[in-house]
Coordinates of C-alpha atoms in Angstrom, one line a residue:
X5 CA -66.8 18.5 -19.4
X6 CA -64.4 19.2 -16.6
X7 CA -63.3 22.7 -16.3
X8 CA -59.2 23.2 -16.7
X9 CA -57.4 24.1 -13.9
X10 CA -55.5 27.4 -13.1
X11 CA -51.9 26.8 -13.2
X12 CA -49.2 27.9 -10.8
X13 CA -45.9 28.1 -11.1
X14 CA -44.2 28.5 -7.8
X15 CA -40.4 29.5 -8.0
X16 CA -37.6 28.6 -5.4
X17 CA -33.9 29.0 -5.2
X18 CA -33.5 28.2 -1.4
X19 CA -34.8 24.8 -1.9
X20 CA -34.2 23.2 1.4
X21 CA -35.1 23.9 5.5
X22 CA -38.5 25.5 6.3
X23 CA -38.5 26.8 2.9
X24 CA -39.1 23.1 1.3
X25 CA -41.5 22.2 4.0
X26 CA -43.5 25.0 3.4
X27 CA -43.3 24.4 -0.3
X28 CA -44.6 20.9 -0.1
X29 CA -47.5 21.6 2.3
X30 CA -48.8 24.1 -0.2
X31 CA -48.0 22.2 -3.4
X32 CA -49.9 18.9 -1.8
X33 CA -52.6 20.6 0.0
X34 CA -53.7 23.2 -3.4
X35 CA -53.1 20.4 -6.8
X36 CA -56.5 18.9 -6.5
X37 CA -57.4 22.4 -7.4
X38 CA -54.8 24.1 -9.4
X39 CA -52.3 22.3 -11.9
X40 CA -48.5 23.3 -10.4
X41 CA -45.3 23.3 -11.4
X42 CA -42.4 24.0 -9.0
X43 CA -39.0 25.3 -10.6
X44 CA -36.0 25.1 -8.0
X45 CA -32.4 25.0 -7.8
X46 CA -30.5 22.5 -5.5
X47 CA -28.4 23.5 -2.2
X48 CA -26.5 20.5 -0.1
X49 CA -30.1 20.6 1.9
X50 CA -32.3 19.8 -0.6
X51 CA -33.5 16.1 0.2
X52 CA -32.9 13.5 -2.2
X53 CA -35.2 11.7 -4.0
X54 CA -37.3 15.0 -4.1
X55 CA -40.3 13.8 -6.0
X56 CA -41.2 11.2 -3.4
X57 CA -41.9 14.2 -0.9
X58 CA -44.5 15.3 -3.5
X59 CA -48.1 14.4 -5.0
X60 CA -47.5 12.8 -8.2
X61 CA -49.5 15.8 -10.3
X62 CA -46.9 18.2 -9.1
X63 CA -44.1 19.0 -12.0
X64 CA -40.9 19.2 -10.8
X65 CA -38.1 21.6 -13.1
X66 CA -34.8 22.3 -11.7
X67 CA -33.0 25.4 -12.9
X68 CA -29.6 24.5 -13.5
X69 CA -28.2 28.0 -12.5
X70 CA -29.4 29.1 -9.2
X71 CA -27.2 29.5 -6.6
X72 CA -27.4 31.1 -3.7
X73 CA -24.7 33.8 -4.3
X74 CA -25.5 37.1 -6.3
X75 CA -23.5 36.0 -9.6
X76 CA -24.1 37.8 -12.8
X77 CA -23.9 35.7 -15.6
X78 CA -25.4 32.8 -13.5
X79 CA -28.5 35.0 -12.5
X80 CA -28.9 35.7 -16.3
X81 CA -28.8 32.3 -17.4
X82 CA -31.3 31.2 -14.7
X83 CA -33.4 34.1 -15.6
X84 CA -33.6 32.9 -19.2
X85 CA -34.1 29.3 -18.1
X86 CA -37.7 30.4 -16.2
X87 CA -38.8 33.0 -18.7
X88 CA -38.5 30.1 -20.8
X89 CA -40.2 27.8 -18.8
X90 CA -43.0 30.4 -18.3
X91 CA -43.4 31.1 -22.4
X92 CA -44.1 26.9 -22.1
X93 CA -46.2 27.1 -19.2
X94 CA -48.2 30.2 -19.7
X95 CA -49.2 30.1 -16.0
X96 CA -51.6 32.2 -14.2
X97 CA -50.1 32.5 -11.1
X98 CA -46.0 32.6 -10.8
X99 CA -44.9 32.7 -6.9
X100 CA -41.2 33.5 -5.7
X101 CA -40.0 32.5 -2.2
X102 CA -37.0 33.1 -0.7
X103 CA -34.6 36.4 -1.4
X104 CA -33.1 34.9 -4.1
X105 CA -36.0 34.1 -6.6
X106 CA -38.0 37.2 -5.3
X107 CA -35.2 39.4 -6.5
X108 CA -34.5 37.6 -9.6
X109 CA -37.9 37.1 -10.6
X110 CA -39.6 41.0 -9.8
X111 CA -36.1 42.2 -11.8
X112 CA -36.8 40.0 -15.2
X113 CA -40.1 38.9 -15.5
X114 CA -43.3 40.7 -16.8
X115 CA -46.4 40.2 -15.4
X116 CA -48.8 40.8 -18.4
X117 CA -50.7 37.7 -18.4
X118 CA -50.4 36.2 -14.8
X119 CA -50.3 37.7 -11.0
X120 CA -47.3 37.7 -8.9
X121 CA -46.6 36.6 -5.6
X122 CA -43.4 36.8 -3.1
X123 CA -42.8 35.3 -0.2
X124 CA -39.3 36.3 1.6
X125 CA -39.1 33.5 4.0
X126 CA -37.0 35.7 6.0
X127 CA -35.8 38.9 4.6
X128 CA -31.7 39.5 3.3
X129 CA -31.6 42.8 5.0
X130 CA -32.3 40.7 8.5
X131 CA -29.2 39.1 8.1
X132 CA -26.3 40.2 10.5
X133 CA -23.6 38.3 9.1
X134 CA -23.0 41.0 6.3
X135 CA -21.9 44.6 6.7
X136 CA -24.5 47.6 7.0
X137 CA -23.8 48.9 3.9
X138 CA -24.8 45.6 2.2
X139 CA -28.0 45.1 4.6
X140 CA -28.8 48.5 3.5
X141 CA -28.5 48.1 0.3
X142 CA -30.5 44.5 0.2
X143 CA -33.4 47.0 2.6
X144 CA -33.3 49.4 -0.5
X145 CA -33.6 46.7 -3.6
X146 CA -36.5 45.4 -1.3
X147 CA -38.0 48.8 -1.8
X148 CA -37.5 49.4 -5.1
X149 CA -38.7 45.5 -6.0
X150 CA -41.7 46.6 -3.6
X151 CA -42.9 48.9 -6.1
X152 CA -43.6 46.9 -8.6
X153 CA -47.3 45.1 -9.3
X154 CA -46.0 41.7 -6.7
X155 CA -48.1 40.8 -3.9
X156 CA -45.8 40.1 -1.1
X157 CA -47.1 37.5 1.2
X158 CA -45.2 37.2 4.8
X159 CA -45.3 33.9 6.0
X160 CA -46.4 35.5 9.3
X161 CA -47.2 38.3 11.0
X162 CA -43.9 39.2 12.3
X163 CA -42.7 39.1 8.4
X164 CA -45.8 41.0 7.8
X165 CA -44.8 44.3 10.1
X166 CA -41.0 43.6 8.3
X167 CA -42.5 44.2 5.1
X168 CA -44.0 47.2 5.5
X169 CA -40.8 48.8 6.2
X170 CA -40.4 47.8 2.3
X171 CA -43.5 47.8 0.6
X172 CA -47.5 48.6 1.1
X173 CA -48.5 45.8 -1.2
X174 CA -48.3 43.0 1.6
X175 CA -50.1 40.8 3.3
X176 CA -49.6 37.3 5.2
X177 CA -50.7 33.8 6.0
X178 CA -49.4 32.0 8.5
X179 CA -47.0 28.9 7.8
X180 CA -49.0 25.4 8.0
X181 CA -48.1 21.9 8.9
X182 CA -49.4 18.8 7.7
X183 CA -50.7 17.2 11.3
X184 CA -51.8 14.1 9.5
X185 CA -48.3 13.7 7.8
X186 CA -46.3 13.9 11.1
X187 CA -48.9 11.3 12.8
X188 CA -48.4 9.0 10.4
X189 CA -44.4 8.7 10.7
X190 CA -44.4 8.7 14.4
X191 CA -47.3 6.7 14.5
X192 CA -45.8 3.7 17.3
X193 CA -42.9 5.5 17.9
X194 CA -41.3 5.7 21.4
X195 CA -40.1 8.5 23.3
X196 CA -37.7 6.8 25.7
X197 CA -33.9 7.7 25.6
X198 CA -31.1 7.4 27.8
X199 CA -30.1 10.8 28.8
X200 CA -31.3 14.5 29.0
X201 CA -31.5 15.7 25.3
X202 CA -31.6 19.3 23.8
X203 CA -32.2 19.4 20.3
X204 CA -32.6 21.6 17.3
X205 CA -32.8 21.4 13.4
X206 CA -31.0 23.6 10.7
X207 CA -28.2 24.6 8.7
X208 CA -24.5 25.2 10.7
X209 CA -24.7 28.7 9.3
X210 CA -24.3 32.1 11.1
X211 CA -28.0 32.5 10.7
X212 CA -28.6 29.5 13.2
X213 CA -26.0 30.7 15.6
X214 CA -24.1 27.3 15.9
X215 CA -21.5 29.3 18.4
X216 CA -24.3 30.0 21.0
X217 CA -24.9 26.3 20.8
X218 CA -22.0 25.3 21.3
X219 CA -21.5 27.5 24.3
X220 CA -25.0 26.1 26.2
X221 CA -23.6 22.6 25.5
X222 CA -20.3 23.6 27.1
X223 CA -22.0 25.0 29.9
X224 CA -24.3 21.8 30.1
X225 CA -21.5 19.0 30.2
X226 CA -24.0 16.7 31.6
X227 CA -26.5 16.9 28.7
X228 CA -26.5 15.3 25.3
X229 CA -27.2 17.9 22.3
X230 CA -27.8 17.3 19.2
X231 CA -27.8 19.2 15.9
X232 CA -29.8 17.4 12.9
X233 CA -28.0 19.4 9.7
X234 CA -25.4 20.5 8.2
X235 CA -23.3 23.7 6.6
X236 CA -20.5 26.2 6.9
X237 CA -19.9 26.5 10.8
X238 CA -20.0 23.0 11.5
X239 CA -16.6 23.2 13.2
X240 CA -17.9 25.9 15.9
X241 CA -19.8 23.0 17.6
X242 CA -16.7 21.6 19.6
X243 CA -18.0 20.5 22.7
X244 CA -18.2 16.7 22.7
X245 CA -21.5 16.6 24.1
X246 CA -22.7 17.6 20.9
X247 CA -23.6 14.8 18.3
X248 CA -24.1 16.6 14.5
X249 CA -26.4 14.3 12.9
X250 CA -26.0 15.7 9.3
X251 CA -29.1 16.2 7.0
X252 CA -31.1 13.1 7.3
X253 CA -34.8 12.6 5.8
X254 CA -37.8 14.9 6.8
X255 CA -39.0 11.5 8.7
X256 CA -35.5 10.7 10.5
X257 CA -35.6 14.5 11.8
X258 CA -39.0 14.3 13.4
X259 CA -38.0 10.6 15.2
X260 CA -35.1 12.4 17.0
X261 CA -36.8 15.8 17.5
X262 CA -39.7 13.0 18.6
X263 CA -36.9 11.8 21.3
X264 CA -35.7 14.9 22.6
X265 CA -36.7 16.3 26.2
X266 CA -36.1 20.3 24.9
X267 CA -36.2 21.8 21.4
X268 CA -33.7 24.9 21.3
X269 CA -33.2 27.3 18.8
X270 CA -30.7 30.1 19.0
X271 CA -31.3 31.7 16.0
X272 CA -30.0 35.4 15.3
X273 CA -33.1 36.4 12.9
X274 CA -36.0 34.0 11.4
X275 CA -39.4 34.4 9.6
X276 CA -41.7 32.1 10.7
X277 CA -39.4 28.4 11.7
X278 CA -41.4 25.5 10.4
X279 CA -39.3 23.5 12.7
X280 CA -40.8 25.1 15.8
X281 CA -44.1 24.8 14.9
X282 CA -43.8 21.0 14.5
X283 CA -41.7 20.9 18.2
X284 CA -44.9 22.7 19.6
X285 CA -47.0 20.1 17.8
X286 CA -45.0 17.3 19.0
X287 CA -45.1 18.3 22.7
X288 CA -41.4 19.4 23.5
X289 CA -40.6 22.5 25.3
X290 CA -39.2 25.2 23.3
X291 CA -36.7 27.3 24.5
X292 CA -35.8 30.1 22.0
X293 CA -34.2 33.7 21.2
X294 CA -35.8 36.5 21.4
X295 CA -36.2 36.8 17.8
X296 CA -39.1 38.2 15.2
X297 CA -40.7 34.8 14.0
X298 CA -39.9 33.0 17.7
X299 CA -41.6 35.7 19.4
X300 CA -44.5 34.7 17.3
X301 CA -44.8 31.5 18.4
X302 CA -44.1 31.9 22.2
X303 CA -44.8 33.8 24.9
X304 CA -42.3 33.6 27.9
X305 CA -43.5 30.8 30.3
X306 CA -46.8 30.5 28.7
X307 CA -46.2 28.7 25.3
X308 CA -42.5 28.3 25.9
X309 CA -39.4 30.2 27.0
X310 CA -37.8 33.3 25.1
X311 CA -34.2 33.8 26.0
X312 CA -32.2 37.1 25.6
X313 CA -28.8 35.5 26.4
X314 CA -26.9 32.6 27.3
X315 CA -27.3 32.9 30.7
X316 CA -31.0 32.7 30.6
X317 CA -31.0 29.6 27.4
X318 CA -28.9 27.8 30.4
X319 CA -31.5 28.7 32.9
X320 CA -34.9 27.3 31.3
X321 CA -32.9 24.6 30.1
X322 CA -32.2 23.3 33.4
X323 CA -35.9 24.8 34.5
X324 CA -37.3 21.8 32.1
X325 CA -34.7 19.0 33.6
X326 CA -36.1 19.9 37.2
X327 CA -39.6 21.1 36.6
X328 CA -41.5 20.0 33.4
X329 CA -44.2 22.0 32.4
X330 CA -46.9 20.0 30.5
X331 CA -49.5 22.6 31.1
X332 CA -47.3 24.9 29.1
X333 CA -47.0 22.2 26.4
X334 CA -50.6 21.9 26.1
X335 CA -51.1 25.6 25.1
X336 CA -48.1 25.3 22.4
X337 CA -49.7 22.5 21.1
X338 CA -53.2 24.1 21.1
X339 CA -51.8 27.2 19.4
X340 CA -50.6 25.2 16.5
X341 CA -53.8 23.2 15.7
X342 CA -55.6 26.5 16.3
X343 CA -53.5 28.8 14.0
X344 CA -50.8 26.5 12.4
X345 CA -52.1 23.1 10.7
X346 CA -52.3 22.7 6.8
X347 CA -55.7 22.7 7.0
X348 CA -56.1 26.6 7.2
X349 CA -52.9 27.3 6.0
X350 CA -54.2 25.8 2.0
X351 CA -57.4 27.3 2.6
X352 CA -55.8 30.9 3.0
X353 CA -54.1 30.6 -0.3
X354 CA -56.8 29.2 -2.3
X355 CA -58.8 31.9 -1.5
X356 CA -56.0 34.5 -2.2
X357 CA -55.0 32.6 -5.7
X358 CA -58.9 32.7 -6.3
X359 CA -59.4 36.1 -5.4
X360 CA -56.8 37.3 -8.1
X361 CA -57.4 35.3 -10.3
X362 CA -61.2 35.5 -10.3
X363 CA -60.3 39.7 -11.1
X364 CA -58.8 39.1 -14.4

């Protein structure tokens, strides 16, 4: 008689970006083993037809009252619609990612008869597009929230050392790619392009820092840029060197990150960017701010190029066009299938789901 699988109900309101890619590595690599549902809300990112990005045994809910925005009567109704769903469900393992959920979730629901986890994804009180008192008080509800009986779970290490500014009840497991997965769609693709190309993958929001992109492609009339997304400050990128590709599939993104020559990100915080692991795997020299999360990944001139300012974004830049650096390349790409591949990545998790559940 086969046993019955452990179910998992993983909860997202930030369903789009890194956050989705990490989402459907895990979901993939873990439902032979566990039986999962994942409950989400939709943002202009989230890809369409969202259940062919997934294995077949992995339930898809949407809650139809996330949003992004702390709104009171919508937060209640979505909290109702998973407390619901997790009455139906009865799962043994919930897991909140992003800000959103992690708040939302640790505030509502009880954890009598299954473990919780959070991941942040990048915590609110990082962000430096709101004022001090509300990054304070964002630092303060993580503290409070970090109290309770939630396992937080940094999706690496620099999240980890973040957390525990918040809470003592952390750990982490570095983000994972699916190798296979990104073989398989450029599998016969070409590299060859026309002109010098700088490239980079996200939202248009402050976060992303679309204005120091801008400025680089201003200061680099000669090269073609190109920004594959969408969002908010999509009218900062004015240079018309700058194509703006919009949100396109997972497999459109990786051809022209695959036909780049440089993968830049000028990001003003991040946790751990999915995004620049798969430009390490890939081969394309990374040039990046000196950020928690980049600074991760690479180490100046050895695995890629941190930047501290325009000035010096504009310098490696051109240090790539004039002298490439494939040995550098190589030990990107070797730190990924090292430390950053699905492979490991699922294995870390089933043994922390197994861990906690095998102590009931």
């Amino acid at each position: 008689m086969q046993k019955e699988k452990k179910k998992i109900l993983y909860v997202v309101e930030a369903m789009g970006g890194g956050v989705f890619t990490h989402l459907v590595t895990l979901a993939n690599g873990l439902c032979d083993e566990f039986d999962i549902t994942l409950a989400y809300g939709l943002r202009n990112e989230t890809p369409t037809e969202l259940s062919k990005h997934f294995d077949p045994r992995v339930k898809l809910v949407r809650i139809q009252n996330f949003t992004r925005e702390i709104r009171f009567c919508k937060d209640q109704k979505a909290a109702k619609e998973l407390k619901k769903l997790i009455k139906e469900l009865q799962p043994d393992i919930v897991h909140l990612h992003s800000s959103k959920a992690g708040a939302l979730g640790r505030l509502r629901f009880r954890t009598t008869h299954y473990k919780l986890f959070y991941t942040p994804h990048g915590y609110s009180f990082l962000m430096e597009d709101i004022n001090s008192f509300k990054r304070r008080s964002y630092k303060n509800i993580e503290r409070l929230f970090g109290k309770k009986d939630c396992l937080t779970v940094a999706c690496g290490k620099g999240e980890w050392l973040v957390s525990q500014t918040v809470t003592k009840n952390t750990t982490y497991i570095n983000n994972g790619i699916n190798t296979k997965e990104i073989d398989q769609i450029l599998a016969g693709e070409t590299t060859d392009h026309e002109e010098f190309t700088v490239c980079t993958l996200g939202r248009m929001g402050y976060q992303k820092n679309p204005a120091l992109f801008n400025e680089l492609a201003t200061r680099l009339p000669d090269v073609k840029f190109v920004w594959v997304g969408d969002g908010e400050l999509r009218d900062e990128l004015t240079s018309p060197n700058i194509t703006k590709v919009g949100w396109v599939s997972r497999e459109e993104s990786l051809r022209i990150l695959n036909k780049s020559d440089v993968f830049v990100l000028t990001s003003r915080w991040e946790g751990l960017p999915m995004s620049l692991i798969e430009a390490m795997y890939i081969k394309k020299p990374c040039v990046v701010s000196d950020v928690i999360g980049n600074a991760e990944m690479v180490v100046n001139d050895i695995t890629g190029y941190i930047c501290r300012d325009t000035d010096e974004f504009v310098k490696k830049i051109n240090k790539v066009r004039k002298e490439p650096n494939k040995e550098m390349v190589e030990r990107a790409y070797e730190l990924v299938i090292n430390n950053y591949t699905d492979v490991g990545f699922c294995k870390k998790y089933r043994e922390l789901y197994r861990k906690y559940i095998d102590e009931e």
